[in-house]
Amino acid sequence: MTIDLLVYFDAYARDYQPYKGGSWCYEDGCLYAGLMALDVATGDPRWAAHLKRLVDAQVDEAGRMQDYVLTEYNIDNILPGRALLFLLRQGGDKRYRIAADRLARQLQSHPRLAAGPYWHKLRYPHQVWLDGLYMGLGFKAEYGLFVDAPEMVADALEELLVTLDLTADAVSGLYRHGYDEERLQDWADPQTGLSPAHWARAIGWLAMAMIDLFEHVPLGSGRDRLAEKLSALLARLAALRTNDGRWLQVIDQQDLPGNYPESSATAMFAYAFLKAARLRISGADATVGLAALQSLRDHAMRPDAGGRILLQDICCVAGLGGFGGVYRDGTPSYYLSEALNPDDIKGVGPLMMAEAERLLLTAGSLPA
């Protein structure tokens, strides 16, 4: 079956229902990221039109984001702010600037670890999760560039580099999902503060945060260090692929019963490999990303009962600590227990981004 991804993405955006009933949230921000990437890659105005329609439904004329509360200090809520900056750069009205400024104010007072990185959320105190690096740092750097505040860009880079040091697992060459500086959480190792396993999508969020931030930070030793860390991670990821070019839910345990190729992480890694090649990161192999994209098309895009093509095998959500009456202990068995949600935006958004990078490759934007 031949799948036209642009047709699929257009229908997906046309029919998309806000993830949390219209409330400002990171899940919708994943779609916004995909639409922005497609706009840049194709120049087709339909992607920006979808973006504006969806954002305008969540931001009123006074710049208030639906159901957003600054003092919840939820780093996830920063991600969709990148769409506000995109619309401003396209000549959007003042509501987007008011909303973006409000998100920047959250970052000014958002609680931090003693080492510097932001807490993941106020209700997850003293913890940094890899997810939060993608949620917050791209916006922080882009906003800093937009308002000519280079100290914000520098702080975003420093936060990322510090978190890499805090979450690194030297034995595997990977990064753990979470770190608890107080060692209070049951999931945290009492010596290291780290969660116990390697969840693929957590590392996917990290890889996307690294390559997006690399694009925005100035030349210098910090940027060079980020490039070295990303190059090493990509090399490790290339070695962990399944035979068909995807990545497993528990990424480094190929023999774990019930482990499966997970589509959102695979799309995220495809994006990271392709963009890293475009930005000339040492050792970044575009063919790894291309193979991952093709494998998703061949193995994960399947019709539902009504015949509509959906992106399958997407972990709906995973976290750490108590939530909804369940304690998420961060073990391999926990990650395998989470439900799958076909066409979840946390998979489709990164797939849009990866396809956008493939289109740039096809157009000759990568070095020979």
GROMACS .gro file of N, CA, C and O in nm, residues 39 52 57 60 65 80 153 164 236 271 273 280 282 301 339 354 357:
model
   68
   39ASP      N    1   0.556   2.351   0.712
   39ASP     CA    2   0.551   2.482   0.648
   39ASP      C    3   0.688   2.522   0.597
   39ASP      O    4   0.705   2.568   0.484
   52LYS      N    5  -0.265   2.825   1.252
   52LYS     CA    6  -0.332   2.946   1.302
   52LYS      C    7  -0.473   2.915   1.349
   52LYS      O    8  -0.517   2.964   1.454
   57ALA      N    9  -0.796   2.911   1.841
   57ALA     CA   10  -0.904   2.855   1.923
   57ALA      C   11  -0.864   2.845   2.070
   57ALA      O   12  -0.951   2.827   2.157
   60ASP      N   13  -0.717   3.381   2.330
   60ASP     CA   14  -0.820   3.481   2.302
   60ASP      C   15  -0.758   3.615   2.261
   60ASP      O   16  -0.635   3.630   2.255
   65MET      N   17  -0.433   3.217   2.730
   65MET     CA   18  -0.433   3.078   2.682
   65MET      C   19  -0.536   2.999   2.764
   65MET      O   20  -0.539   3.008   2.887
   80PRO      N   21   0.389   2.452   2.347
   80PRO     CA   22   0.311   2.514   2.238
   80PRO      C   23   0.342   2.662   2.218
   80PRO      O   24   0.301   2.720   2.117
  153VAL      N   25   1.924   3.225   2.600
  153VAL     CA   26   1.977   3.119   2.515
  153VAL      C   27   2.089   3.046   2.587
  153VAL      O   28   2.094   2.922   2.589
  164LEU      N   29   2.213   1.657   3.112
  164LEU     CA   30   2.283   1.543   3.053
  164LEU      C   31   2.378   1.480   3.154
  164LEU      O   32   2.385   1.357   3.167
  236ARG      N   33   2.510   0.558   1.959
  236ARG     CA   34   2.454   0.453   2.044
  236ARG      C   35   2.317   0.411   1.994
  236ARG      O   36   2.284   0.291   1.990
  271TYR      N   37   1.367   1.201   1.310
  271TYR     CA   38   1.382   1.347   1.301
  271TYR      C   39   1.521   1.390   1.346
  271TYR      O   40   1.588   1.471   1.279
  273PHE      N   41   1.807   1.221   1.364
  273PHE     CA   42   1.913   1.181   1.272
  273PHE      C   43   1.914   1.268   1.147
  273PHE      O   44   2.020   1.313   1.102
  280ARG      N   45   2.499   1.916   1.000
  280ARG     CA   46   2.638   1.872   0.992
  280ARG      C   47   2.696   1.833   1.128
  280ARG      O   48   2.812   1.863   1.159
  282SER      N   49   2.876   1.585   1.352
  282SER     CA   50   2.972   1.480   1.319
  282SER      C   51   2.911   1.342   1.342
  282SER      O   52   2.856   1.313   1.449
  301MET      N   53   0.199   0.191   0.991
  301MET     CA   54   0.086   0.264   0.936
  301MET      C   55  -0.010   0.162   0.875
  301MET      O   56   0.014   0.108   0.766
  339ALA      N   57  -0.081   0.169   2.800
  339ALA     CA   58  -0.166   0.144   2.683
  339ALA      C   59  -0.110   0.209   2.557
  339ALA      O   60  -0.037   0.309   2.562
  354ALA      N   61   0.981   1.457   1.107
  354ALA     CA   62   1.077   1.373   1.037
  354ALA      C   63   1.055   1.378   0.886
  354ALA      O   64   1.152   1.385   0.808
  357GLU      N   65   1.199   1.689   0.745
  357GLU     CA   66   1.344   1.680   0.725
  357GLU      C   67   1.378   1.594   0.604
  357GLU      O   68   1.474   1.624   0.531
   0.00000   0.00000   0.00000
